[in-house]
XYZ file of C-alpha atoms in Angstrom:
737
model
C 58.333 46.129 109.946
C 60.772 48.890 110.225
C 61.881 48.720 106.993
C 58.182 48.629 105.290
C 58.175 52.068 107.520
C 61.908 53.633 105.984
C 60.331 52.262 102.655
C 57.082 53.921 103.116
C 58.899 57.257 104.317
C 61.038 58.004 101.344
C 58.166 57.117 98.765
C 56.379 60.175 100.468
C 59.855 62.010 100.434
C 60.625 61.066 97.272
C 57.035 63.533 96.101
C 57.516 66.337 98.548
C 55.604 68.713 97.266
C 57.620 72.024 96.123
C 56.839 75.706 95.156
C 57.916 76.678 91.478
C 60.612 77.508 90.760
C 60.348 81.152 90.650
C 58.795 80.893 94.058
C 62.389 78.696 95.520
C 64.665 81.506 94.424
C 62.274 84.202 96.290
C 62.768 82.209 99.032
C 66.494 81.899 99.356
C 66.751 84.967 98.613
C 64.685 86.265 101.456
C 66.548 84.645 103.845
C 70.262 86.292 102.055
C 71.130 82.498 101.360
C 73.463 82.115 98.288
C 72.917 79.404 95.961
C 76.647 78.181 97.363
C 75.191 78.225 100.667
C 72.114 76.120 100.017
C 74.320 73.670 97.931
C 76.937 73.075 100.347
C 74.011 72.474 102.960
C 72.253 70.098 100.693
C 75.668 68.207 99.455
C 74.999 68.562 95.917
C 77.038 71.290 93.500
C 76.030 75.181 92.788
C 74.317 74.385 89.412
C 72.320 71.619 91.128
C 70.564 74.254 92.822
C 70.522 76.801 90.364
C 68.867 73.882 87.785
C 66.172 73.652 90.905
C 65.298 77.430 90.853
C 65.454 77.652 87.010
C 62.541 74.814 86.446
C 65.454 73.074 84.036
C 65.838 69.732 86.981
C 63.559 68.355 89.964
C 65.777 67.392 92.954
C 65.636 63.849 93.607
C 65.736 61.761 97.190
C 67.180 62.230 99.783
C 67.583 65.531 98.857
C 64.126 66.747 97.902
C 62.881 66.353 100.979
C 65.561 68.103 102.747
C 64.873 70.709 100.186
C 61.193 70.520 100.291
C 62.122 71.326 104.041
C 63.756 74.421 103.656
C 61.586 76.303 101.562
C 58.623 75.161 103.890
C 60.452 77.142 106.323
C 61.370 79.781 104.464
C 57.589 79.996 103.157
C 56.400 80.573 106.606
C 59.301 83.118 107.478
C 58.278 85.071 104.034
C 54.901 85.009 103.018
C 54.472 85.835 99.343
C 53.343 89.048 99.577
C 56.907 90.067 101.424
C 59.418 91.696 98.523
C 62.706 89.745 98.820
C 66.393 91.420 99.559
C 68.077 91.445 96.312
C 70.720 88.278 95.902
C 74.279 88.860 96.821
C 75.600 86.914 93.093
C 73.010 87.970 91.139
C 74.589 90.796 88.426
C 71.321 93.406 87.814
C 70.755 95.457 85.082
C 72.338 98.817 84.450
C 71.510 101.658 86.718
C 68.920 104.092 85.131
C 69.614 107.220 83.569
C 66.393 109.144 84.612
C 63.950 111.573 83.575
C 62.205 113.664 86.234
C 58.775 112.364 85.988
C 55.815 115.079 87.391
C 54.454 114.395 90.935
C 51.519 112.106 91.006
C 49.171 111.640 93.240
C 50.550 109.569 95.843
C 53.493 111.867 96.130
C 52.415 115.372 96.282
C 53.682 118.533 95.354
C 54.749 119.354 98.954
C 56.875 116.458 99.260
C 58.736 117.482 96.299
C 59.183 121.101 97.758
C 59.996 119.538 100.768
C 63.609 121.110 101.571
C 64.091 118.977 104.670
C 68.131 117.802 105.149
C 67.187 113.995 103.365
C 64.823 115.218 100.658
C 65.242 113.345 97.621
C 64.766 114.238 94.452
C 65.344 113.144 90.428
C 68.169 114.446 88.212
C 67.446 114.934 84.586
C 70.815 113.630 82.556
C 71.731 114.226 79.041
C 70.687 111.130 76.683
C 73.835 109.134 75.742
C 74.180 105.457 73.891
C 72.529 102.445 75.551
C 73.767 99.186 75.198
C 70.518 98.329 77.276
C 67.282 99.951 77.737
C 67.115 101.771 80.978
C 63.774 102.294 82.928
C 63.103 105.789 84.376
C 63.447 106.324 87.961
C 60.304 106.752 90.088
C 59.951 110.120 91.993
C 60.739 109.016 96.053
C 59.105 111.560 98.484
C 61.517 112.957 101.272
C 62.144 110.485 104.037
C 60.820 112.652 106.273
C 58.103 113.836 104.741
C 54.354 112.137 104.916
C 54.092 110.917 101.776
C 54.487 107.132 101.546
C 57.246 105.473 99.853
C 57.491 103.801 96.517
C 59.680 101.247 95.419
C 61.929 101.930 93.016
C 62.211 99.811 89.294
C 62.780 95.772 89.671
C 65.966 96.477 87.552
C 67.355 99.694 89.081
C 70.410 98.254 91.316
C 69.778 101.175 93.891
C 69.393 99.147 96.806
C 67.137 96.237 96.353
C 65.183 95.549 99.239
C 67.210 95.988 102.307
C 66.204 99.253 103.576
C 69.606 99.995 105.422
C 70.704 100.742 101.956
C 68.143 101.642 100.111
C 69.496 104.986 98.318
C 72.215 102.277 96.711
C 76.056 101.609 97.817
C 77.414 104.881 96.745
C 77.399 108.540 96.219
C 79.087 111.051 93.999
C 78.449 114.471 96.123
C 78.830 117.615 93.858
C 78.126 121.753 94.895
C 74.988 122.686 92.176
C 75.383 126.283 90.258
C 72.936 127.190 93.519
C 75.748 126.119 95.881
C 73.375 123.242 96.860
C 75.308 120.225 97.977
C 73.832 117.261 96.272
C 74.762 113.704 96.658
C 74.048 111.569 93.423
C 73.140 107.499 93.395
C 72.651 104.988 91.576
C 69.609 104.578 89.457
C 69.397 108.404 89.062
C 68.598 109.692 92.981
C 70.030 112.760 94.121
C 69.812 113.464 97.651
C 69.977 117.082 99.243
C 73.082 116.841 101.712
C 72.777 119.618 104.524
C 76.275 118.508 105.851
C 78.178 122.067 106.470
C 81.639 120.457 107.269
C 83.369 116.779 106.516
C 81.887 115.373 109.907
C 78.814 116.204 109.552
C 78.413 114.946 105.910
C 79.993 111.283 107.908
C 77.509 111.485 110.358
C 74.693 112.175 107.656
C 75.852 109.273 105.326
C 75.798 107.117 107.933
C 72.307 108.443 109.547
C 70.257 109.380 106.860
C 72.359 108.826 103.647
C 71.129 105.104 104.111
C 74.169 103.676 101.600
C 76.118 100.311 101.699
C 75.797 97.100 99.936
C 74.867 93.799 101.994
C 77.924 91.132 102.484
C 78.574 88.889 99.799
C 78.978 85.668 102.229
C 76.977 84.671 105.727
C 79.827 85.138 108.024
C 81.248 88.064 105.866
C 80.584 91.780 106.745
C 78.392 94.474 105.111
C 80.122 96.976 103.105
C 80.998 100.575 104.401
C 79.021 103.226 102.462
C 81.476 105.087 99.674
C 81.415 108.838 99.189
C 82.924 110.062 96.271
C 83.742 114.324 96.474
C 84.156 115.687 93.220
C 86.451 118.682 93.317
C 83.549 121.525 93.738
C 83.051 119.018 96.701
C 86.041 119.053 98.282
C 86.181 122.864 98.144
C 83.149 123.338 99.827
C 84.402 121.208 102.972
C 88.203 122.239 103.308
C 89.655 119.997 100.656
C 92.597 121.205 98.716
C 90.871 120.196 94.495
C 94.617 118.703 93.863
C 97.185 117.834 96.127
C 100.924 119.059 96.497
C 103.751 117.483 95.023
C 104.572 116.291 98.549
C 101.667 114.977 99.372
C 101.448 113.188 96.131
C 104.708 111.317 97.187
C 103.606 110.890 100.715
C 100.114 109.759 99.708
C 97.891 111.763 101.983
C 97.405 114.871 103.655
C 99.756 116.154 106.372
C 98.656 114.966 109.877
C 98.179 118.991 110.778
C 95.839 119.815 108.015
C 92.681 121.098 109.382
C 90.250 118.717 107.886
C 91.984 116.059 109.678
C 91.405 117.866 113.094
C 87.887 118.309 112.669
C 87.482 114.717 112.418
C 89.536 114.267 115.408
C 87.677 116.935 117.744
C 84.262 114.970 116.432
C 85.931 111.351 117.686
C 86.673 110.511 114.042
C 89.685 108.435 113.262
C 91.543 107.989 110.334
C 93.203 104.271 109.264
C 97.110 104.069 109.257
C 97.191 105.226 105.379
C 95.659 108.395 106.494
C 93.962 110.966 104.420
C 94.755 110.054 100.994
C 92.861 109.325 97.479
C 91.140 106.831 99.376
C 90.321 107.549 102.993
C 88.821 105.396 105.855
C 86.437 106.995 108.435
C 85.514 105.330 111.148
C 84.929 104.979 115.138
C 85.891 101.799 117.290
C 82.762 99.316 116.213
C 80.510 99.104 119.193
C 79.946 95.049 119.088
C 78.653 94.248 115.689
C 77.765 98.040 114.604
C 80.434 99.323 112.792
C 80.323 103.114 111.553
C 82.890 103.863 108.745
C 82.699 105.431 105.652
C 85.309 105.676 102.498
C 85.972 108.691 100.676
C 86.538 108.533 97.201
C 88.571 111.672 95.798
C 88.759 111.527 91.739
C 91.009 114.821 91.694
C 93.301 113.179 93.705
C 93.863 109.841 91.244
C 92.067 108.050 92.994
C 90.998 106.479 89.905
C 94.150 105.389 87.857
C 93.583 106.453 84.422
C 95.009 103.027 83.006
C 91.455 101.377 84.406
C 89.462 103.571 85.076
C 89.968 106.190 81.674
C 88.368 109.268 82.107
C 86.313 108.327 84.470
C 87.094 111.077 87.089
C 86.053 113.906 84.932
C 82.416 112.440 83.848
C 79.522 114.366 85.538
C 78.715 113.033 88.847
C 75.344 111.284 87.832
C 77.244 109.740 85.177
C 79.943 108.844 87.229
C 77.509 107.356 89.975
C 76.202 105.437 87.551
C 79.526 103.783 86.639
C 80.507 103.136 89.888
C 77.022 101.882 91.085
C 77.576 99.366 87.971
C 81.155 98.145 89.471
C 79.965 98.354 92.848
C 76.914 95.849 91.333
C 78.621 93.472 89.657
C 82.006 93.356 91.704
C 81.837 95.056 95.061
C 82.038 98.868 96.632
C 85.374 99.651 95.663
C 87.920 99.919 98.538
C 90.760 101.233 97.287
C 92.377 100.761 93.871
C 91.671 97.733 91.380
C 93.976 96.117 93.087
C 92.970 96.350 96.192
C 89.360 95.596 95.923
C 90.237 92.369 94.131
C 92.169 91.307 97.548
C 89.302 93.129 99.388
C 86.771 90.823 97.202
C 88.627 87.122 98.011
C 88.356 88.573 101.593
C 84.491 89.114 101.107
C 84.079 85.852 99.472
C 85.773 84.187 102.141
C 86.143 86.218 105.843
C 88.521 85.001 108.095
C 86.136 83.944 110.748
C 82.426 82.767 111.902
C 80.236 82.878 114.632
C 80.262 79.349 116.453
C 78.042 77.335 117.336
C 76.286 78.120 120.757
C 78.027 77.136 124.000
C 76.930 75.723 127.345
C 75.912 78.928 128.152
C 73.780 79.848 124.840
C 76.469 81.723 123.561
C 78.751 82.653 120.036
C 82.386 83.061 119.676
C 84.379 83.480 116.485
C 86.353 80.747 114.763
C 88.257 80.127 111.945
C 86.028 80.187 108.855
C 86.922 76.614 106.873
C 88.022 76.880 103.364
C 89.437 81.002 103.943
C 92.684 81.929 104.764
C 92.274 82.551 108.373
C 92.808 85.790 110.111
C 96.568 84.992 110.892
C 99.470 85.425 108.278
C 101.416 82.221 107.603
C 105.062 82.266 106.986
C 106.278 81.511 103.101
C 108.764 78.879 101.815
C 112.336 80.282 101.347
C 111.783 79.772 97.674
C 108.752 81.800 97.395
C 109.849 84.748 98.446
C 110.621 88.074 97.006
C 114.313 89.560 97.398
C 114.685 91.363 100.805
C 112.252 89.015 102.205
C 112.692 89.033 106.100
C 113.313 84.898 105.681
C 116.189 85.627 103.568
C 117.743 88.355 105.563
C 121.171 85.898 106.106
C 121.931 85.844 102.547
C 124.730 87.750 101.498
C 124.232 90.933 100.572
C 123.917 91.304 96.532
C 123.642 87.490 96.374
C 121.425 86.751 92.777
C 119.542 83.602 93.293
C 119.752 81.074 91.186
C 116.552 78.791 89.675
C 117.328 76.223 91.976
C 117.161 78.712 94.796
C 113.667 80.825 94.489
C 110.622 80.321 92.506
C 110.254 81.835 89.427
C 106.212 81.625 87.911
C 105.854 84.688 85.967
C 103.951 85.447 82.624
C 105.235 84.340 78.643
C 107.799 86.862 77.611
C 108.833 84.979 74.750
C 109.802 85.599 70.534
C 112.035 83.939 67.881
C 112.752 85.273 64.245
C 110.024 83.810 61.669
C 111.165 81.359 59.885
C 111.247 81.236 55.337
C 107.675 79.624 55.245
C 106.488 82.410 57.535
C 108.313 85.377 55.915
C 106.176 84.540 52.533
C 102.817 84.543 54.189
C 101.591 88.230 54.056
C 99.789 89.161 57.543
C 100.842 88.497 61.698
C 97.560 88.159 63.506
C 97.623 88.304 67.330
C 94.974 86.328 69.649
C 94.660 87.774 73.104
C 93.156 85.652 75.737
C 90.191 86.675 77.630
C 90.430 87.285 81.927
C 93.443 84.915 81.186
C 94.770 85.205 84.963
C 90.873 84.431 86.215
C 90.575 81.662 83.961
C 93.822 80.210 85.225
C 92.242 80.405 89.063
C 89.066 78.945 87.996
C 89.034 75.521 89.819
C 92.651 76.235 91.218
C 93.181 74.209 94.705
C 95.398 76.186 96.252
C 97.456 76.283 99.771
C 95.206 77.617 102.748
C 97.746 77.171 105.447
C 101.592 77.010 105.873
C 103.431 74.531 104.038
C 105.338 72.016 105.235
C 109.072 71.223 104.137
C 109.601 67.165 102.658
C 112.751 65.918 100.843
C 112.604 63.894 98.405
C 109.234 64.083 97.741
C 106.828 61.958 95.500
C 105.248 63.913 93.124
C 101.220 64.321 93.847
C 99.476 66.755 91.081
C 96.465 67.129 93.631
C 98.979 68.737 96.012
C 99.655 72.497 96.305
C 103.063 73.340 96.350
C 106.501 74.101 95.479
C 108.659 71.875 94.205
C 112.713 71.928 93.301
C 113.036 68.990 90.323
C 115.000 69.168 87.384
C 112.962 69.432 84.132
C 115.661 69.481 81.365
C 115.028 66.443 80.071
C 111.276 67.365 78.670
C 112.145 67.710 75.057
C 108.801 69.099 73.172
C 110.199 67.658 70.138
C 107.842 64.734 71.573
C 105.244 65.024 73.394
C 102.514 62.955 74.764
C 98.924 64.159 73.866
C 95.850 62.264 74.464
C 97.506 59.289 75.557
C 99.897 59.433 72.020
C 103.134 60.198 71.426
C 103.261 63.105 68.450
C 106.290 64.511 66.722
C 106.562 68.850 66.966
C 109.346 71.132 65.996
C 110.039 72.499 68.813
C 112.709 74.641 67.879
C 109.701 76.522 66.922
C 107.951 76.455 70.407
C 108.654 78.463 73.914
C 109.434 75.999 76.502
C 106.607 75.710 79.357
C 108.603 76.018 82.929
C 110.153 79.217 81.898
C 108.777 82.813 81.438
C 111.505 83.567 78.871
C 110.455 80.185 77.042
C 114.074 78.905 77.351
C 114.751 75.086 78.179
C 115.389 74.604 81.992
C 119.219 73.770 82.196
C 118.945 72.107 85.331
C 117.100 71.881 88.944
C 114.686 74.470 89.832
C 111.639 75.621 91.562
C 108.213 75.072 89.976
C 104.752 75.245 91.419
C 102.065 72.464 90.932
C 100.841 73.205 87.642
C 104.034 73.670 86.117
C 105.560 70.122 87.124
C 101.975 68.774 86.621
C 102.262 69.535 82.764
C 105.645 67.899 82.435
C 104.241 64.609 83.614
C 101.300 65.334 81.237
C 103.577 65.554 78.529
C 104.651 62.289 79.181
C 107.941 62.572 81.374
C 109.256 61.233 84.595
C 109.837 63.801 86.957
C 111.533 63.265 90.347
C 111.506 66.153 92.964
C 114.652 66.763 94.890
C 112.539 68.350 97.733
C 109.561 70.528 98.380
C 107.296 72.488 100.037
C 103.915 71.578 100.240
C 100.564 72.151 101.349
C 98.440 69.833 103.379
C 95.778 71.950 104.306
C 94.302 73.321 100.734
C 91.140 74.405 98.874
C 89.585 76.037 96.151
C 89.776 79.231 97.698
C 89.615 81.353 94.210
C 86.464 79.174 93.370
C 83.824 81.940 94.188
C 86.083 85.085 93.257
C 86.319 83.916 89.723
C 82.614 83.678 89.722
C 82.104 86.744 90.714
C 84.193 88.307 88.237
C 83.631 86.067 85.485
C 79.654 86.732 86.042
C 80.693 91.013 86.005
C 82.440 90.473 82.715
C 80.009 88.337 81.211
C 77.324 90.570 82.055
C 78.607 93.927 81.120
C 80.019 92.685 77.567
C 76.772 91.394 76.633
C 75.405 94.504 77.922
C 77.991 96.176 74.856
C 76.208 93.563 72.642
C 78.532 90.727 72.613
C 76.712 87.374 74.133
C 78.109 84.603 75.291
C 78.110 81.370 72.662
C 77.879 83.745 69.575
C 79.412 82.193 66.426
C 83.066 82.701 65.555
C 82.185 85.408 62.838
C 79.568 86.497 64.667
C 81.547 87.310 67.479
C 84.187 88.670 65.292
C 81.721 91.305 64.402
C 80.252 92.067 67.738
C 83.674 92.711 69.213
C 83.980 95.527 66.437
C 84.186 99.139 67.782
C 81.726 97.695 71.111
C 83.762 100.040 73.509
C 81.677 103.110 71.378
C 78.476 101.376 72.007
C 78.841 102.587 75.554
C 82.365 104.406 76.724
C 80.848 104.111 80.545
C 80.221 100.379 80.259
C 83.600 99.376 78.453
C 85.302 101.357 81.128
C 83.925 99.077 83.794
C 84.817 96.062 81.827
C 88.342 97.549 81.843
C 87.822 97.946 85.749
C 87.134 93.980 86.008
C 89.602 92.810 84.465
C 92.204 95.338 85.885
C 90.616 93.786 89.624
C 91.290 90.449 88.176
C 95.156 90.988 87.469
C 95.665 93.903 90.058
C 94.168 91.113 93.045
C 96.587 88.374 92.102
C 99.370 90.950 91.812
C 98.568 91.700 95.735
C 99.048 88.578 97.175
C 102.873 89.175 96.230
C 103.020 93.136 97.342
C 106.402 94.513 97.664
C 107.386 97.785 99.838
C 106.244 100.602 98.837
C 108.563 103.022 100.506
C 108.255 103.833 104.300
C 111.851 103.616 104.834
C 112.224 99.597 104.387
C 115.304 98.337 103.548
C 116.269 94.288 102.690
C 115.862 91.969 105.415
C 113.334 94.215 107.097
C 109.552 93.117 107.503
C 106.783 95.347 105.567
C 103.400 96.108 106.006
C 101.749 93.810 103.594
C 103.625 90.745 105.597
C 101.074 91.108 108.094
C 97.926 90.128 105.607
C 97.023 86.592 105.750
C 96.472 87.447 102.038
C 100.082 87.988 101.572
C 100.549 84.827 99.753
C 103.235 84.896 97.382
C 102.412 80.734 96.621
C 98.991 81.490 95.420
C 100.021 83.921 93.054
C 103.056 81.398 91.452
C 100.603 79.143 91.160
C 98.297 81.035 89.107
C 100.088 82.344 86.697
C 101.716 78.571 86.705
C 98.514 77.989 85.620
C 98.195 80.633 83.119
C 101.447 80.151 81.472
C 100.492 76.316 81.488
C 96.842 77.116 79.736
C 98.563 79.110 76.857
C 101.507 76.412 76.460
C 98.899 73.560 76.260
C 96.720 75.148 73.215
C 99.690 76.099 71.333
C 100.671 72.187 71.249
C 97.455 71.333 70.766
C 97.350 73.729 67.683
C 101.013 73.019 66.521
C 99.697 69.418 66.473
C 96.946 69.523 64.448
C 97.596 72.513 62.174
C 101.866 72.892 62.026
C 101.265 76.185 62.936
C 103.727 78.102 65.427
C 103.669 80.972 67.274
C 106.467 83.652 66.279
C 105.545 85.396 70.010
C 103.929 85.381 72.678
C 103.451 87.839 75.751
C 101.641 87.306 78.650
C 97.607 86.307 76.885
C 98.780 87.362 73.848
C 100.129 85.182 70.971
C 101.081 86.294 67.563
C 100.873 83.898 64.230
C 101.786 84.316 60.688
C 98.886 83.882 58.402
C 97.540 84.157 55.162
C 94.573 86.203 55.950
C 94.272 89.039 58.014
C 91.487 87.204 60.313
C 91.989 84.822 63.665
C 90.003 82.857 61.337
C 92.521 82.528 58.140
C 94.976 79.988 60.903
C 92.387 78.730 63.416
C 90.995 75.159 62.703
C 87.210 75.848 62.682
C 85.444 72.958 60.829
C 81.330 73.231 60.689
C 81.992 75.965 63.352
C 83.827 73.948 65.561
C 87.193 74.879 66.924
C 89.818 71.933 67.482
C 89.102 70.751 70.712
C 91.486 71.676 73.737
C 92.935 74.658 71.207
C 92.287 77.846 70.790
C 88.690 79.234 70.397
C 86.710 82.406 69.642
C 84.633 83.494 71.899
C 83.945 85.872 75.387
C 84.581 83.563 77.980
C 87.559 83.443 80.048
C 89.945 81.320 78.569
C 88.531 81.612 75.139
C 90.346 84.661 72.893
C 89.445 87.871 70.708
C 91.287 88.896 68.454
C 94.180 91.361 69.073
C 94.689 93.104 65.773
C 97.292 92.250 62.849
C 99.539 93.805 61.104
C 101.966 92.439 58.026
C 104.562 90.326 57.898
C 106.723 93.385 56.023
C 106.236 95.408 59.548
C 106.992 93.022 61.574
C 110.362 92.170 60.386
C 110.937 96.089 59.239
C 110.696 97.073 63.127
C 113.136 94.381 64.405
C 115.649 95.253 61.414
C 114.880 98.918 62.185
C 115.849 99.036 66.201
C 118.631 95.709 65.451
C 116.453 93.389 67.689
C 115.771 89.602 65.666
C 113.849 88.463 68.618
C 111.555 92.005 69.665
C 108.650 90.409 71.236
C 106.004 91.641 68.096
C 102.859 90.411 70.365
C 103.503 93.647 72.301
C 103.022 95.922 69.611
C 100.668 93.925 67.489
C 97.553 95.705 68.644
C 98.081 99.035 66.870
C 101.717 98.728 65.161
C 103.511 101.236 66.919
C 107.015 101.076 68.427
C 108.995 103.963 70.614
C 112.322 103.609 70.729
C 111.910 103.098 74.493
C 109.708 100.263 73.654
C 112.205 99.065 71.857
C 115.316 99.171 74.675
C 112.667 96.700 76.692
């Protein structure tokens, strides 16, 4: 009889009532749950939950009953008439370029004339090119005035429904011509700032500014508010508009500066990096309550022109729009793009979480599974860069050989053109989009300390560093799709060294490199290894966040995913001019990827460091040279795999490869003149034109005569032409590299 009851229960569960797809999404967002968290609880994939919320698929037993139970409980907590908070992982639209509407009946003119300290006003800005529609911002009453508040447009990422951060993640503080201090927020909102000193500005930000950003992960922390000070604001609050040479070298103001004394008297503290271009001002946390404000000072070179272009010279409202878009799609900047890239990893995988209640009902901090933890782990000796404390016993000026040090770096390889290639008129460069992000996608990396093993059996699923001899791998004959294929190995770079040279003996490699040797059909016999049994796909959420930010911004610029190759090339023409501010966001997102990976092996930065001594970055759990090596290894292998597939199918070989750019001799000036498309479909496993990470775009075209000419001019027969293919400019300094 019990079996019959179970069957009846299962039948009822298979028809558990579910709300409409849009309501499912609303309920999840109302409780601050991410797709990943729901998927983990129901033991399904993230894409499965996304399909349920989009109405593309319906859940089946046994997940359906559990899903229905969750939604029923959430519906009781959040009735349909209660607005839901913004999704952490969503990609909101661009902040508005508002006009200033006249006061409505619901907002008396008195509210707009209010001179209270938190008065809100809207600012007019000159119209500029827009890639997407920008909704007008709603004029809001003062937070202290009698009028009722009105919600901002749904597409304006000015804080969402979270009342703590209703004014957005950041504000650009400037001084108007009349001497009034104004805070320009995202969505076109402008606030009066009554603060007369920097300590008062910090108090206002935490008390009335209502700035900040919700946490990106369940056990994480909300982002601290960011205040960007213009040159005029610096002058108003007693700060220099620019730093002296000594201050720039030190990266901070001197400890005796009057503003620092003001902060100290007000019981505010600075982090160890002091008062520099990115300063953090805080008081020790009281329980879970944080009191911390971050300052960004563009006139002190806080916004590196290599990644942020001329953002520091933008008007305050435009700078708020640009930084607000980056904050909404990536995270509130925490420093340089490299620092932010590293902080994003931690924000998505916090080191600790709250435990289940103990016998007394108390929760404690415990390790968060899937994170790197809160304590740093030692790297293997082969993974340590020169000067690391683990190498302190090596003789001074000792040059480590490939059998002593792991060298996984990006490609920098070139070769002379063949006679047949010299007869072709063009050199065409193609560049892999977000190559290092694509290399991180789905990559299993070590989470804990390494284990030393002698004579191990190679396991391609086990992250680590392996000492193995790969000199026997012959690129003239490789296995593709389980069949041996003959190639011209002399025209291919080796996949095992950054310079493309064939290895001559045992060397240290990351797991993806050794796995590729096996993929090509060759046996490997490691001599020793440092493997990490505690591992996981730590970078997946990081990749997803940055991928979504990149694709959303490119779509705003008119370059959409899944465009046919001809339309993609056309859309990429002049895309930066369609909205220069959005183009800066694209550059910043890409720099966040590269910088974040680079920060995993940050080197000493002065401070009197000497070889053999520790340096500050080693105290971080995110100082992980093994993870950096694995990402770069996989990125290089991904490039080589495409090169080999292309060569096997077309007989064409690259003449130069630099990191994520490859140059081919071609009969025409377009990538379509040498990429093997058939009926609009690319070669499986080869190069494919598109905007998605891992796909390629056109980098530039020069003539073969240009290539041979610069090599002859600088007497460099193997000058890497991929470095100059974009604009063709080669300087004496460049040629000497």
